[in-house]
Amino acid sequence: MQREKVVLVLIATLMVTGASLRGSIIAAAQAPPAEPFSVDLIKDGVYWTKGGVGGNTGFIVGMDGVIVFDAKMTPASAKEMLAAIAKITPKPVTHVILSHSDADHVNGLSAFPKGVTIIAQENCKKEMEASKDSRMPAPQNYLPTKVFDKNLDLTIDGVRVQLRHWVPAHTSGDLIMLLPDERIVFGGDLIDLTQFALVHAQKGGSTEGWITSMQGIIALDADTFVSGHGDLQTKSALKARLAAVEARRQKIKDMITSGKSLEEIKKTAPPEEPPTGPFGSPGFTEVVYNEFAKHPS
Ligand SMILES: [Zn+2]
């Protein structure tokens, strides 16, 4: 499961960095998923899914239709999700809400019904458009149809939905979805605790922004948090990770001030922090190091 997840993140990262490992990408994309697709009810018509190809997803059965959160990585895996939804309700999928632009969350969109409303933060749409000439482009005929900047409150089919974006964090265009009546948050990769704090600097992400966003998520009135990868999270787990990330970031800053090199600082990483990000992309320490090297304060 962990390896599959890593492979998917790697693919997403490669897409962005343009690294030329085409054979590996194709092999990885065609490999059978390590974990079968499965659906779990959280409560009151709100479900989350894991397994298959791509990140976790969710869906909510409303009065007349279904709202889906994130779209899997491949049309085949998205079809598997849509078939699972059809077993639960005959209502059509009318809305898809995207947590962010990474391929493992959006590239299954082309399996969705034509004319579906696709909602995203405005920078997510820009990143999807910018991926047009990359190795794994977001489907350009399924770009977001409704975008917003900071806050968007909607009632869709009788379901109250509150979308929030604070600042660039994991990418420049992250959003979270709060269901205030059910007190559930779908947080995408902002709350992916299988990574220490995964920040795609190449997509405008920022570790300071990750901290600001996590503070915003923790302040929400909710008790169940659906992550982009891994299991459901509690608020106390998010608080503990936030504290660890803040402490580590401060320690890195202090070591830079005292003249330590990146290699020396990397050796002090805690065990829960992977030494590098996916496919050798910069891990947390290096991202922080680069941020302070570029903008010393
Ligand atoms: Zn992501």
XYZ file of C-alpha atoms and ligand atoms in Angstrom:
298
model
C 0.000 0.000 0.000
C 2.757 2.354 0.982
C 4.768 1.482 -2.100
C 1.813 1.962 -4.402
C 1.169 5.352 -2.869
C 4.780 6.354 -3.246
C 4.726 5.290 -6.893
C 1.683 7.465 -7.538
C 3.202 10.468 -5.854
C 6.364 9.867 -7.820
C 4.435 9.922 -11.045
C 2.757 13.155 -10.057
C 6.113 14.662 -9.184
C 7.712 13.519 -12.409
C 4.903 15.098 -14.327
C 5.774 18.388 -12.794
C 9.535 18.136 -12.929
C 9.500 16.776 -16.449
C 12.042 14.114 -15.563
C 12.439 11.669 -18.406
C 11.561 8.293 -16.999
C 8.786 7.572 -19.413
C 9.224 3.809 -19.313
C 9.043 3.749 -15.530
C 5.985 5.971 -15.550
C 4.124 3.723 -17.953
C 5.158 0.596 -16.085
C 4.073 2.125 -12.787
C 0.778 3.393 -14.179
C -0.033 -0.059 -15.552
C 0.987 -1.971 -12.453
C -1.963 -3.497 -10.602
C -2.893 -1.543 -7.496
C -1.432 -2.931 -4.298
C -4.688 -2.318 -2.487
C -8.125 -3.053 -3.942
C -10.603 -0.206 -4.222
C -12.991 -0.029 -1.261
C -15.758 2.233 0.051
C -16.596 3.031 3.678
C -19.546 4.946 5.093
C -18.540 7.685 7.541
C -22.070 8.849 8.383
C -25.308 10.279 6.941
C -24.661 9.532 3.265
C -20.996 10.604 3.422
C -18.507 7.988 2.182
C -14.755 7.831 1.695
C -12.846 5.498 -0.596
C -9.307 4.157 -0.707
C -7.309 1.793 -2.886
C -7.428 1.548 -6.650
C -5.128 3.901 -8.565
C -4.668 7.382 -7.137
C -5.470 9.164 -3.905
C -8.367 8.589 -1.548
C -11.696 10.056 -2.617
C -15.086 10.730 -1.082
C -18.696 11.148 -2.087
C -21.914 12.463 -0.595
C -25.365 11.331 -1.641
C -27.622 14.392 -1.803
C -31.349 14.747 -2.500
C -31.076 14.505 -6.292
C -27.459 13.760 -7.070
C -24.024 12.794 -5.840
C -21.092 15.082 -4.996
C -17.663 13.480 -5.489
C -14.423 14.666 -3.885
C -11.355 13.944 -6.077
C -11.250 11.868 -9.226
C -8.611 9.076 -8.953
C -5.569 8.893 -11.224
C -6.845 6.935 -14.218
C -10.187 6.760 -16.027
C -10.275 3.004 -15.263
C -9.930 3.593 -11.536
C -12.485 6.445 -11.677
C -14.902 4.065 -13.456
C -14.429 1.583 -10.627
C -15.371 4.338 -8.169
C -18.392 5.419 -10.248
C -19.556 1.783 -10.410
C -19.267 1.528 -6.623
C -21.352 4.705 -6.255
C -23.977 3.301 -8.650
C -24.318 0.251 -6.399
C -25.150 2.544 -3.473
C -27.483 5.016 -5.226
C -29.095 5.418 -8.660
C -28.665 9.226 -8.389
C -26.308 10.785 -10.955
C -22.935 12.320 -10.136
C -23.489 16.053 -10.665
C -20.487 17.680 -8.978
C -16.778 16.898 -8.573
C -14.690 18.914 -6.124
C -10.905 18.759 -6.589
C -8.528 18.999 -3.631
C -5.600 20.032 -5.870
C -4.043 19.472 -9.287
C -1.797 16.436 -8.752
C -2.381 13.694 -11.331
C -3.304 11.101 -8.716
C -6.306 13.278 -7.770
C -7.524 14.635 -11.135
C -6.467 12.462 -14.069
C -9.464 10.132 -13.734
C -11.831 13.027 -14.552
C -12.417 11.948 -18.146
C -14.416 8.947 -16.879
C -17.031 11.306 -15.384
C -20.280 12.254 -17.148
C -19.964 15.105 -19.635
C -21.376 18.331 -18.244
C -20.518 17.530 -14.624
C -19.787 20.642 -12.544
C -16.104 20.658 -11.533
C -15.158 22.932 -8.635
C -11.595 23.871 -7.681
C -9.478 26.637 -6.243
C -8.482 29.014 -9.059
C -4.766 28.104 -8.943
C -5.646 24.417 -9.235
C -7.279 25.169 -12.580
C -4.177 27.112 -13.678
C -1.925 24.186 -12.728
C -4.167 21.760 -14.613
C -3.970 23.995 -17.698
C -0.198 24.292 -17.296
C 0.136 20.489 -17.253
C -1.118 20.377 -20.851
C 2.275 19.582 -22.357
C 3.570 17.466 -19.488
C 3.909 13.695 -19.634
C 0.680 13.107 -17.737
C -1.535 16.083 -18.537
C -4.768 16.741 -16.692
C -7.684 16.099 -19.105
C -8.072 19.469 -20.799
C -11.743 18.873 -21.654
C -12.489 18.379 -17.947
C -11.074 21.573 -16.502
C -12.809 23.133 -13.481
C -16.043 24.915 -14.444
C -16.340 26.864 -11.181
C -13.379 28.364 -9.319
C -12.922 30.546 -6.258
C -10.075 32.097 -4.273
C -10.467 31.785 -0.474
C -13.974 30.673 0.575
C -16.934 29.156 -1.211
C -20.068 28.125 0.714
C -22.629 26.124 -1.215
C -25.711 24.032 -0.661
C -25.706 21.276 -3.280
C -28.729 18.966 -3.347
C -29.477 19.892 0.252
C -25.891 19.218 1.376
C -24.072 22.128 3.004
C -20.508 22.324 1.692
C -17.836 24.825 2.768
C -14.669 25.030 0.663
C -11.604 26.726 2.107
C -8.223 27.813 0.742
C -5.793 29.722 2.917
C -2.490 30.170 1.055
C -0.281 28.031 -1.219
C 0.796 24.998 0.861
C 1.049 21.505 -0.697
C 0.523 23.197 -4.097
C -0.582 26.732 -4.980
C -4.217 25.636 -5.384
C -5.203 23.397 -2.466
C -8.706 23.352 -1.043
C -10.351 21.478 1.775
C -14.045 20.605 1.992
C -15.825 20.986 5.331
C -19.259 19.389 5.753
C -20.417 21.503 8.728
C -23.505 19.428 9.538
C -21.546 16.151 9.619
C -18.352 17.745 11.036
C -16.234 15.977 8.424
C -13.276 17.472 6.521
C -11.910 16.145 3.243
C -8.380 17.529 3.270
C -6.561 16.027 0.287
C -2.781 15.934 0.537
C -2.632 18.850 2.964
C -3.388 16.284 5.646
C -1.478 13.384 4.099
C 0.335 12.213 7.212
C 2.023 9.351 5.353
C 4.386 12.166 4.314
C 5.968 14.380 6.973
C 4.596 17.507 5.275
C 4.734 17.114 1.518
C 5.249 20.443 -0.223
C 5.619 20.710 -4.000
C 7.816 23.808 -4.242
C 7.719 23.414 -8.036
C 3.946 24.015 -7.906
C 4.273 27.072 -5.688
C 3.821 25.145 -2.439
C 5.348 26.496 0.776
C 6.149 25.049 4.202
C 5.009 28.255 5.903
C 1.779 27.977 3.906
C 1.418 24.339 4.988
C 1.617 25.464 8.632
C -0.920 28.268 8.059
C -3.283 25.861 6.282
C -2.943 23.164 8.939
C -3.710 25.769 11.621
C -6.827 26.666 9.624
C -7.881 23.016 9.326
C -7.385 22.376 13.041
C -9.529 25.431 13.869
C -12.486 23.995 11.916
C -15.413 22.546 13.850
C -14.920 18.938 12.748
C -13.850 15.616 14.202
C -13.233 13.346 11.194
C -10.535 14.147 8.639
C -10.225 12.279 5.348
C -6.666 12.386 4.021
C -5.548 12.205 0.392
C -3.591 9.054 1.312
C -3.610 6.711 4.276
C -6.305 6.328 6.887
C -8.824 8.699 8.469
C -7.192 11.186 10.828
C -8.215 12.740 14.125
C -7.720 16.351 15.144
C -5.200 15.293 17.790
C -3.079 13.535 15.132
C -3.141 16.701 13.010
C -2.145 18.829 16.024
C 0.753 16.518 16.822
C 1.997 16.631 13.234
C 1.666 20.415 13.080
C 3.754 20.748 16.245
C 6.415 18.389 14.856
C 6.581 20.249 11.542
C 6.797 23.656 13.233
C 9.574 22.441 15.547
C 11.533 20.831 12.716
C 11.193 23.919 10.517
C 12.480 26.144 13.326
C 15.380 23.767 13.987
C 16.346 23.808 10.305
C 16.238 27.617 10.327
C 18.466 27.730 13.422
C 20.972 25.315 11.882
C 21.126 27.431 8.706
C 21.810 30.500 10.863
C 24.640 28.680 12.629
C 26.224 27.832 9.281
C 25.327 24.160 8.887
C 25.246 22.749 5.370
C 22.211 21.099 3.831
C 23.905 17.703 4.113
C 24.629 18.238 7.819
C 21.052 19.345 8.457
C 19.621 16.369 6.560
C 21.439 14.027 8.969
C 19.421 15.452 11.851
C 16.039 14.588 10.292
C 13.620 12.737 12.581
C 12.737 9.146 11.595
C 9.229 10.106 10.432
C 10.672 12.491 7.840
C 11.649 10.720 4.595
C 15.190 11.789 3.562
C 13.903 12.782 0.127
C 10.542 13.295 -1.471
C 9.168 11.081 -4.232
C 11.766 9.936 -6.846
C 14.485 11.842 -5.072
C 12.617 15.158 -5.262
C 13.408 17.507 -2.374
C 12.182 16.270 0.984
C 10.921 18.521 3.776
C 14.385 19.539 5.009
C 15.571 20.505 1.553
C 12.376 22.409 0.754
C 12.754 24.411 3.983
C 16.466 24.920 3.335
C 15.774 26.258 -0.151
C 13.063 28.568 1.166
C 15.383 30.154 3.715
C 18.333 30.219 1.306
C 16.205 32.144 -1.202
C 14.484 34.388 1.324
C 16.800 34.647 4.345
C 15.155 36.260 7.339
Zn -0.738 15.829 -4.004
